Every structure is written in structure tokens, then in C-alpha cells.
């Protein structure tokens, strides 16, 4: 008999979270982008527009990554970890680039975070694989 993990929430709650969480994260991300672009100055229309577009892009890409990951085989641990790490690294790199800093520390930080997250996720997926 196959053992399944107990679930705390019902299927409708999972469905709402599957679509709602990327939207909420997108709103937080878009706000963060707008704040980084302001550099402590007054709020401008360009900052707000950048924040809105960043929020929409983040939410859409987050949903797309989740949908792609749901269709992949579960035993492809490296691919699962790589997709999630690249998404996080690119999101962090774009967020950092909005501060106006030089491009070298932006790229280095994004690559280091991507590599560290890949290693962490690969280890987690590999050690918790179904036997």
C-alpha cells in the first residue's frame, strides 16, 4: 500500500494558493523595484509604472515556472533545482540592478545566489526523493 503524505489544506485552498501566492509575491516584488528605483527621492510615475510592470512580469514568470515544474518528471532533481535557482537569481539580479549600482557586483551577487540556491535545492530534492 502506497503511503501518501497527509495534507493540511483542501484542494480548493491549494488552488487558491497556487495562483494567489505568485500574485502576492509579485506585488511585493514590484513595490520593492519601485522603491529601489526611487533612491530615496520623490515618487514618480516612471517608478510606479516600473513597479507595476515588474509585479506583473514576476507573477507571470513565477506561475510559468511553477507550471513547467509541475509537468516535469519528479526524478529530474537537477533540472527542478536549476529552474528555481535561475528564476530566483534573475529576480534578485534585476532587483539589485534597480539600485543603480555598477553591473559587476550585480552579476556576481546574482550568480553566487543562483549557485548557492541550486546546491541547496539539489541537495534537498535529492535527499528527499522517493525510494
Tab-separated table of N, CA and C in Angstrom:
chain	number	residue	atom	x	y	z
A	1	UNK	N	0.841	-1.163	0.000
A	1	UNK	CA	0.000	0.000	0.000
A	1	UNK	C	0.896	1.238	0.000
A	2	UNK	N	0.606	2.157	-0.890
A	2	UNK	CA	1.414	3.378	-1.019
A	2	UNK	C	1.064	4.347	0.093
A	3	UNK	N	2.091	4.912	0.645
A	3	UNK	CA	1.891	5.897	1.701
A	3	UNK	C	1.876	7.292	1.088
A	4	UNK	N	0.859	8.062	1.402
A	4	UNK	CA	0.793	9.443	0.923
A	4	UNK	C	0.899	10.377	2.115
A	5	UNK	N	1.523	11.493	1.884
A	5	UNK	CA	1.694	12.482	2.949
A	5	UNK	C	0.346	13.108	3.277
A	6	UNK	N	0.078	13.322	4.545
A	6	UNK	CA	-1.186	13.957	4.905
A	6	UNK	C	-1.192	15.416	4.447
A	7	UNK	N	-2.342	15.896	4.075
A	7	UNK	CA	-2.458	17.281	3.646
A	7	UNK	C	-3.264	18.064	4.683
A	8	UNK	N	-2.833	19.270	4.930
A	8	UNK	CA	-3.495	20.107	5.926
A	8	UNK	C	-4.640	20.875	5.296
A	9	UNK	N	-4.446	21.316	4.056
A	9	UNK	CA	-5.443	22.135	3.384
A	9	UNK	C	-6.185	21.327	2.339
A	10	UNK	N	-7.376	21.782	1.996
A	10	UNK	CA	-8.183	21.115	0.985
A	10	UNK	C	-7.679	21.488	-0.408
A	11	UNK	N	-8.199	20.817	-1.415
A	11	UNK	CA	-7.795	21.103	-2.798
A	11	UNK	C	-8.142	22.532	-3.217
A	12	UNK	N	-9.321	23.080	-2.874
A	12	UNK	CA	-9.578	24.485	-3.227
A	12	UNK	C	-8.587	25.458	-2.576
A	13	UNK	N	-8.160	25.164	-1.369
A	13	UNK	CA	-7.170	26.032	-0.720
A	13	UNK	C	-5.835	25.963	-1.446
A	14	UNK	N	-5.455	24.781	-1.907
A	14	UNK	CA	-4.226	24.644	-2.687
A	14	UNK	C	-4.331	25.393	-4.018
A	15	UNK	N	-5.492	25.334	-4.641
A	15	UNK	CA	-5.693	26.017	-5.914
A	15	UNK	C	-5.579	27.534	-5.740
A	16	UNK	N	-6.181	28.059	-4.676
A	16	UNK	CA	-6.085	29.497	-4.397
A	16	UNK	C	-4.638	29.881	-4.118
A	17	UNK	N	-3.927	29.077	-3.346
A	17	UNK	CA	-2.532	29.367	-3.026
A	17	UNK	C	-1.654	29.264	-4.272
A	18	UNK	N	-1.963	28.325	-5.162
A	18	UNK	CA	-1.172	28.136	-6.369
A	18	UNK	C	-1.203	29.380	-7.251
A	19	UNK	N	-2.336	30.083	-7.266
A	19	UNK	CA	-2.451	31.294	-8.078
A	19	UNK	C	-2.275	32.553	-7.252
A	20	UNK	N	-2.673	32.521	-6.003
A	20	UNK	CA	-2.625	33.718	-5.162
A	20	UNK	C	-1.234	34.061	-4.669
A	21	UNK	N	-0.445	33.064	-4.322
A	21	UNK	CA	0.887	33.320	-3.790
A	21	UNK	C	1.794	34.019	-4.809
A	22	UNK	N	1.838	33.591	-6.069
A	22	UNK	CA	2.657	34.342	-7.031
A	22	UNK	C	2.185	35.788	-7.218
A	23	UNK	N	0.876	36.013	-7.142
A	23	UNK	CA	0.366	37.376	-7.281
A	23	UNK	C	0.794	38.233	-6.096
A	24	UNK	N	0.679	37.705	-4.887
A	24	UNK	CA	1.103	38.453	-3.698
A	24	UNK	C	2.607	38.704	-3.733
A	25	UNK	N	3.385	37.685	-4.090
A	25	UNK	CA	4.831	37.867	-4.210
A	25	UNK	C	5.175	38.880	-5.304
A	26	UNK	N	4.413	38.883	-6.386
A	26	UNK	CA	4.627	39.853	-7.457
A	26	UNK	C	4.371	41.274	-6.996
A	27	UNK	N	3.341	41.476	-6.194
A	27	UNK	CA	3.050	42.812	-5.665
A	27	UNK	C	4.179	43.273	-4.754
A	28	UNK	N	4.652	42.401	-3.893
A	28	UNK	CA	5.776	42.752	-3.008
A	28	UNK	C	7.020	43.054	-3.835
A	29	UNK	N	7.293	42.230	-4.836
A	29	UNK	CA	8.464	42.426	-5.690
A	29	UNK	C	8.359	43.745	-6.461
A	30	UNK	N	7.205	44.029	-7.033
A	30	UNK	CA	7.013	45.271	-7.778
A	30	UNK	C	7.193	46.494	-6.896
A	31	UNK	N	6.687	46.431	-5.677
A	31	UNK	CA	6.880	47.536	-4.743
A	31	UNK	C	8.357	47.720	-4.427
A	32	UNK	N	9.057	46.629	-4.248
A	32	UNK	CA	10.476	46.680	-3.940
A	32	UNK	C	11.263	47.293	-5.107
A	33	UNK	N	10.904	46.928	-6.338
A	33	UNK	CA	11.549	47.507	-7.515
A	33	UNK	C	11.316	49.014	-7.559
A	34	UNK	N	10.080	49.433	-7.314
A	34	UNK	CA	9.765	50.859	-7.345
A	34	UNK	C	10.537	51.620	-6.270
A	35	UNK	N	10.659	51.049	-5.095
A	35	UNK	CA	11.409	51.699	-4.017
A	35	UNK	C	12.892	51.783	-4.379
A	36	UNK	N	13.444	50.723	-4.949
A	36	UNK	CA	14.858	50.749	-5.348
A	36	UNK	C	15.116	51.797	-6.428
A	37	UNK	N	14.169	51.988	-7.335
A	37	UNK	CA	14.342	52.976	-8.401
A	37	UNK	C	14.265	54.406	-7.879
A	38	UNK	N	13.540	54.637	-6.809
A	38	UNK	CA	13.371	55.987	-6.263
A	38	UNK	C	14.659	56.544	-5.692
A	39	UNK	N	15.491	55.701	-5.122
A	39	UNK	CA	16.734	56.129	-4.465
A	39	UNK	C	16.452	57.154	-3.374
A	40	UNK	N	15.333	57.029	-2.679
A	40	UNK	CA	15.000	57.934	-1.584
A	40	UNK	C	14.391	59.243	-2.034
A	41	UNK	N	14.176	59.413	-3.320
A	41	UNK	CA	13.601	60.658	-3.830
A	41	UNK	C	12.085	60.595	-3.863
A	42	UNK	N	11.477	61.564	-4.518
A	42	UNK	CA	10.010	61.576	-4.596
A	42	UNK	C	9.494	60.471	-5.514
A	43	UNK	N	8.269	60.098	-5.291
A	43	UNK	CA	7.630	59.065	-6.110
A	43	UNK	C	7.277	59.680	-7.460
A	44	UNK	N	7.690	59.023	-8.524
A	44	UNK	CA	7.366	59.489	-9.872
A	44	UNK	C	6.524	58.449	-10.587
A	45	UNK	N	5.902	58.874	-11.668
A	45	UNK	CA	5.089	57.961	-12.459
A	45	UNK	C	5.914	56.837	-13.067
A	46	UNK	N	7.150	57.158	-13.438
A	46	UNK	CA	8.017	56.131	-14.022
A	46	UNK	C	8.343	55.044	-12.995
A	47	UNK	N	8.549	55.448	-11.739
A	47	UNK	CA	8.819	54.460	-10.689
A	47	UNK	C	7.610	53.558	-10.460
A	48	UNK	N	6.440	54.161	-10.424
A	48	UNK	CA	5.216	53.380	-10.210
A	48	UNK	C	4.982	52.435	-11.387
A	49	UNK	N	5.153	52.956	-12.619
A	49	UNK	CA	4.956	52.113	-13.803
A	49	UNK	C	5.953	50.958	-13.818
A	50	UNK	N	7.193	51.237	-13.455
A	50	UNK	CA	8.202	50.176	-13.401
A	50	UNK	C	7.833	49.122	-12.363
A	51	UNK	N	7.327	49.578	-11.224
A	51	UNK	CA	6.907	48.644	-10.184
A	51	UNK	C	5.740	47.778	-10.626
A	52	UNK	N	4.777	48.387	-11.306
A	52	UNK	CA	3.610	47.627	-11.776
A	52	UNK	C	4.028	46.599	-12.823
A	53	UNK	N	4.838	47.017	-13.787
A	53	UNK	CA	5.272	46.076	-14.822
A	53	UNK	C	6.145	44.973	-14.243
A	54	UNK	N	6.969	45.327	-13.275
A	54	UNK	CA	7.804	44.308	-12.629
A	54	UNK	C	6.941	43.317	-11.854
A	55	UNK	N	5.903	43.816	-11.192
A	55	UNK	CA	4.999	42.927	-10.439
A	55	UNK	C	4.290	41.961	-11.380
A	56	UNK	N	3.799	42.479	-12.499
A	56	UNK	CA	3.103	41.625	-13.468
A	56	UNK	C	4.067	40.590	-14.051
A	57	UNK	N	5.253	41.038	-14.451
A	57	UNK	CA	6.228	40.115	-15.034
A	57	UNK	C	6.646	39.048	-14.029
A	58	UNK	N	6.889	39.443	-12.780
A	58	UNK	CA	7.290	38.473	-11.759
A	58	UNK	C	6.191	37.435	-11.540
A	59	UNK	N	4.956	37.899	-11.397
A	59	UNK	CA	3.856	36.962	-11.146
A	59	UNK	C	3.665	36.005	-12.322
A	60	UNK	N	3.712	36.530	-13.542
A	60	UNK	CA	3.525	35.677	-14.725
A	60	UNK	C	4.657	34.660	-14.837
A	61	UNK	N	5.890	35.114	-14.654
A	61	UNK	CA	7.024	34.190	-14.735
A	61	UNK	C	7.011	33.170	-13.602
A	62	UNK	N	6.607	33.589	-12.424
A	62	UNK	CA	6.518	32.655	-11.298
A	62	UNK	C	5.478	31.567	-11.585
A	63	UNK	N	4.332	31.965	-12.102
A	63	UNK	CA	3.295	30.989	-12.454
A	63	UNK	C	3.795	30.070	-13.568
A	64	UNK	N	4.497	30.637	-14.546
A	64	UNK	CA	5.026	29.820	-15.650
A	64	UNK	C	6.045	28.805	-15.150
A	65	UNK	N	6.936	29.223	-14.261
A	65	UNK	CA	7.934	28.297	-13.713
A	65	UNK	C	7.247	27.174	-12.941
A	66	UNK	N	6.259	27.526	-12.138
A	66	UNK	CA	5.540	26.508	-11.363
A	66	UNK	C	4.830	25.526	-12.291
A	67	UNK	N	4.215	26.031	-13.362
A	67	UNK	CA	3.515	25.152	-14.301
A	67	UNK	C	4.488	24.226	-15.026
A	68	UNK	N	5.651	24.753	-15.411
A	68	UNK	CA	6.657	23.909	-16.066
A	68	UNK	C	7.160	22.847	-15.093
A	69	UNK	N	7.414	23.233	-13.851
A	69	UNK	CA	7.908	22.274	-12.861
A	69	UNK	C	6.883	21.186	-12.562
A	70	UNK	N	5.606	21.522	-12.600
A	70	UNK	CA	4.569	20.513	-12.336
A	70	UNK	C	4.506	19.465	-13.443
A	71	UNK	N	4.937	19.818	-14.649
A	71	UNK	CA	4.880	18.892	-15.777
A	71	UNK	C	6.147	18.054	-15.943
A	72	UNK	N	7.200	18.397	-15.215
A	72	UNK	CA	8.448	17.638	-15.306
A	72	UNK	C	8.379	16.375	-14.458
A	73	UNK	N	9.165	15.389	-14.856
A	73	UNK	CA	9.259	14.180	-14.042
A	73	UNK	C	9.888	14.521	-12.703
A	74	UNK	N	9.463	13.840	-11.669
A	74	UNK	CA	9.943	14.134	-10.319
A	74	UNK	C	11.386	13.726	-10.100
A	75	UNK	N	11.901	12.810	-10.908
A	75	UNK	CA	13.264	12.333	-10.684
A	75	UNK	C	14.325	13.235	-11.323
A	76	UNK	N	13.931	14.305	-11.966
A	76	UNK	CA	14.878	15.255	-12.552
A	76	UNK	C	15.233	16.333	-11.532
A	77	UNK	N	15.927	15.912	-10.483
A	77	UNK	CA	16.219	16.821	-9.371
A	77	UNK	C	17.048	18.021	-9.792
A	78	UNK	N	18.041	17.796	-10.638
A	78	UNK	CA	18.922	18.886	-11.050
A	78	UNK	C	18.159	19.927	-11.863
A	79	UNK	N	17.268	19.496	-12.727
A	79	UNK	CA	16.502	20.436	-13.543
A	79	UNK	C	15.523	21.238	-12.686
A	80	UNK	N	14.864	20.569	-11.742
A	80	UNK	CA	13.971	21.271	-10.818
A	80	UNK	C	14.737	22.338	-10.039
A	81	UNK	N	15.872	21.955	-9.506
A	81	UNK	CA	16.678	22.893	-8.718
A	81	UNK	C	17.203	24.024	-9.592
A	82	UNK	N	17.629	23.701	-10.808
A	82	UNK	CA	18.180	24.722	-11.695
A	82	UNK	C	17.128	25.751	-12.094
A	83	UNK	N	15.934	25.305	-12.465
A	83	UNK	CA	14.886	26.250	-12.851
A	83	UNK	C	14.530	27.193	-11.709
A	84	UNK	N	14.370	26.654	-10.518
A	84	UNK	CA	14.032	27.506	-9.375
A	84	UNK	C	15.171	28.463	-9.033
A	85	UNK	N	16.390	27.976	-9.075
A	85	UNK	CA	17.533	28.817	-8.726
A	85	UNK	C	17.749	29.922	-9.760
A	86	UNK	N	17.600	29.601	-11.027
A	86	UNK	CA	17.769	30.623	-12.069
A	86	UNK	C	16.696	31.690	-11.946
A	87	UNK	N	15.459	31.286	-11.698
A	87	UNK	CA	14.386	32.271	-11.523
A	87	UNK	C	14.700	33.200	-10.353
A	88	UNK	N	15.108	32.638	-9.246
A	88	UNK	CA	15.430	33.459	-8.073
A	88	UNK	C	16.641	34.350	-8.328
A	89	UNK	N	17.664	33.811	-8.989
A	89	UNK	CA	18.863	34.591	-9.274
A	89	UNK	C	18.597	35.751	-10.221
A	90	UNK	N	17.811	35.512	-11.255
A	90	UNK	CA	17.468	36.575	-12.200
A	90	UNK	C	16.600	37.635	-11.508
A	91	UNK	N	15.644	37.193	-10.706
A	91	UNK	CA	14.800	38.153	-9.987
A	91	UNK	C	15.634	39.013	-9.046
A	92	UNK	N	16.545	38.398	-8.322
A	92	UNK	CA	17.398	39.156	-7.414
A	92	UNK	C	18.334	40.081	-8.190
A	93	UNK	N	18.889	39.605	-9.291
A	93	UNK	CA	19.770	40.428	-10.105
A	93	UNK	C	19.064	41.658	-10.649
A	94	UNK	N	17.832	41.487	-11.135
A	94	UNK	CA	17.076	42.638	-11.632
A	94	UNK	C	16.760	43.609	-10.500
A	95	UNK	N	16.389	43.064	-9.372
A	95	UNK	CA	16.075	43.910	-8.218
A	95	UNK	C	17.299	44.712	-7.794
A	96	UNK	N	18.445	44.064	-7.747
A	96	UNK	CA	19.682	44.733	-7.361
A	96	UNK	C	20.090	45.766	-8.412
A	97	UNK	N	19.853	45.472	-9.691
A	97	UNK	CA	20.251	46.401	-10.754
A	97	UNK	C	19.461	47.706	-10.692
A	98	UNK	N	18.293	47.684	-10.076
A	98	UNK	CA	17.487	48.894	-9.972
A	98	UNK	C	18.055	49.897	-8.976
A	99	UNK	N	19.028	49.503	-8.192
A	99	UNK	CA	19.636	50.418	-7.231
A	99	UNK	C	20.604	51.373	-7.902
A	100	UNK	N	20.974	51.114	-9.160
A	100	UNK	CA	21.887	51.980	-9.872
A	100	UNK	C	23.347	51.649	-9.652
A	101	UNK	N	23.622	50.552	-8.993
A	101	UNK	CA	25.000	50.134	-8.736
A	101	UNK	C	25.649	49.654	-10.033
A	102	UNK	N	26.965	49.520	-10.009
A	102	UNK	CA	27.710	49.016	-11.154
A	102	UNK	C	27.245	47.595	-11.482
A	103	UNK	N	27.393	47.192	-12.734
A	103	UNK	CA	26.870	45.902	-13.183
A	103	UNK	C	27.661	44.713	-12.635
A	104	UNK	N	28.959	44.883	-12.371
A	104	UNK	CA	29.768	43.750	-11.903
A	104	UNK	C	29.271	43.180	-10.577
A	105	UNK	N	29.055	43.985	-9.536
A	105	UNK	CA	28.558	43.386	-8.300
A	105	UNK	C	27.151	42.803	-8.445
A	106	UNK	N	26.369	43.377	-9.352
A	106	UNK	CA	25.027	42.839	-9.599
A	106	UNK	C	25.133	41.425	-10.151
A	107	UNK	N	25.963	41.249	-11.166
A	107	UNK	CA	26.114	39.934	-11.804
A	107	UNK	C	26.750	38.936	-10.847
A	108	UNK	N	27.773	39.356	-10.128
A	108	UNK	CA	28.451	38.457	-9.191
A	108	UNK	C	27.491	38.000	-8.098
A	109	UNK	N	26.741	38.947	-7.540
A	109	UNK	CA	25.780	38.588	-6.483
A	109	UNK	C	24.708	37.644	-7.012
A	110	UNK	N	24.168	37.945	-8.193
A	110	UNK	CA	23.127	37.081	-8.763
A	110	UNK	C	23.663	35.680	-9.045
A	111	UNK	N	24.878	35.583	-9.564
A	111	UNK	CA	25.457	34.262	-9.848
A	111	UNK	C	25.741	33.480	-8.568
A	112	UNK	N	26.247	34.165	-7.545
A	112	UNK	CA	26.514	33.483	-6.275
A	112	UNK	C	25.228	32.992	-5.624
A	113	UNK	N	24.194	33.814	-5.645
A	113	UNK	CA	22.912	33.399	-5.064
A	113	UNK	C	22.326	32.244	-5.867
A	114	UNK	N	22.411	32.317	-7.183
A	114	UNK	CA	21.892	31.230	-8.027
A	114	UNK	C	22.625	29.927	-7.743
A	115	UNK	N	23.951	29.988	-7.667
A	115	UNK	CA	24.733	28.773	-7.409
A	115	UNK	C	24.436	28.196	-6.028
A	116	UNK	N	24.387	29.056	-5.022
A	116	UNK	CA	24.108	28.582	-3.665
A	116	UNK	C	22.710	27.989	-3.568
A	117	UNK	N	21.739	28.638	-4.181
A	117	UNK	CA	20.368	28.125	-4.137
A	117	UNK	C	20.244	26.820	-4.914
A	118	UNK	N	20.966	26.711	-6.034
A	118	UNK	CA	20.949	25.455	-6.786
A	118	UNK	C	21.481	24.310	-5.932
A	119	UNK	N	22.611	24.526	-5.277
A	119	UNK	CA	23.188	23.477	-4.439
A	119	UNK	C	22.248	23.093	-3.300
A	120	UNK	N	21.647	24.084	-2.676
A	120	UNK	CA	20.724	23.826	-1.576
A	120	UNK	C	19.500	23.050	-2.049
A	121	UNK	N	18.896	23.494	-3.150
A	121	UNK	CA	17.702	22.818	-3.653
A	121	UNK	C	18.013	21.428	-4.189
A	122	UNK	N	19.145	21.283	-4.877
A	122	UNK	CA	19.502	19.960	-5.384
A	122	UNK	C	19.686	18.986	-4.232
A	123	UNK	N	20.362	19.427	-3.189
A	123	UNK	CA	20.557	18.574	-2.020
A	123	UNK	C	19.206	18.208	-1.405
A	124	UNK	N	18.318	19.183	-1.275
A	124	UNK	CA	17.005	18.914	-0.682
A	124	UNK	C	16.207	17.936	-1.531
A	125	UNK	N	16.147	18.154	-2.841
A	125	UNK	CA	15.375	17.279	-3.713
A	125	UNK	C	15.990	15.884	-3.781
A	126	UNK	N	17.303	15.819	-3.816
A	126	UNK	CA	17.989	14.523	-3.924
A	126	UNK	C	17.838	13.693	-2.655
A	127	UNK	N	17.909	14.319	-1.487
A	127	UNK	CA	17.836	13.563	-0.237
A	127	UNK	C	16.400	13.203	0.144
A	128	UNK	N	15.433	13.880	-0.432
A	128	UNK	CA	14.044	13.593	-0.107
A	128	UNK	C	13.313	12.890	-1.240
A	129	UNK	N	14.074	12.307	-2.159
A	129	UNK	CA	13.481	11.599	-3.287
A	129	UNK	C	12.792	10.336	-2.800
A	130	UNK	N	11.765	9.947	-3.542
A	130	UNK	CA	11.070	8.703	-3.204
A	130	UNK	C	12.004	7.534	-3.442
A	131	UNK	N	12.026	6.625	-2.516
A	131	UNK	CA	12.938	5.476	-2.599
A	131	UNK	C	12.423	4.430	-3.565
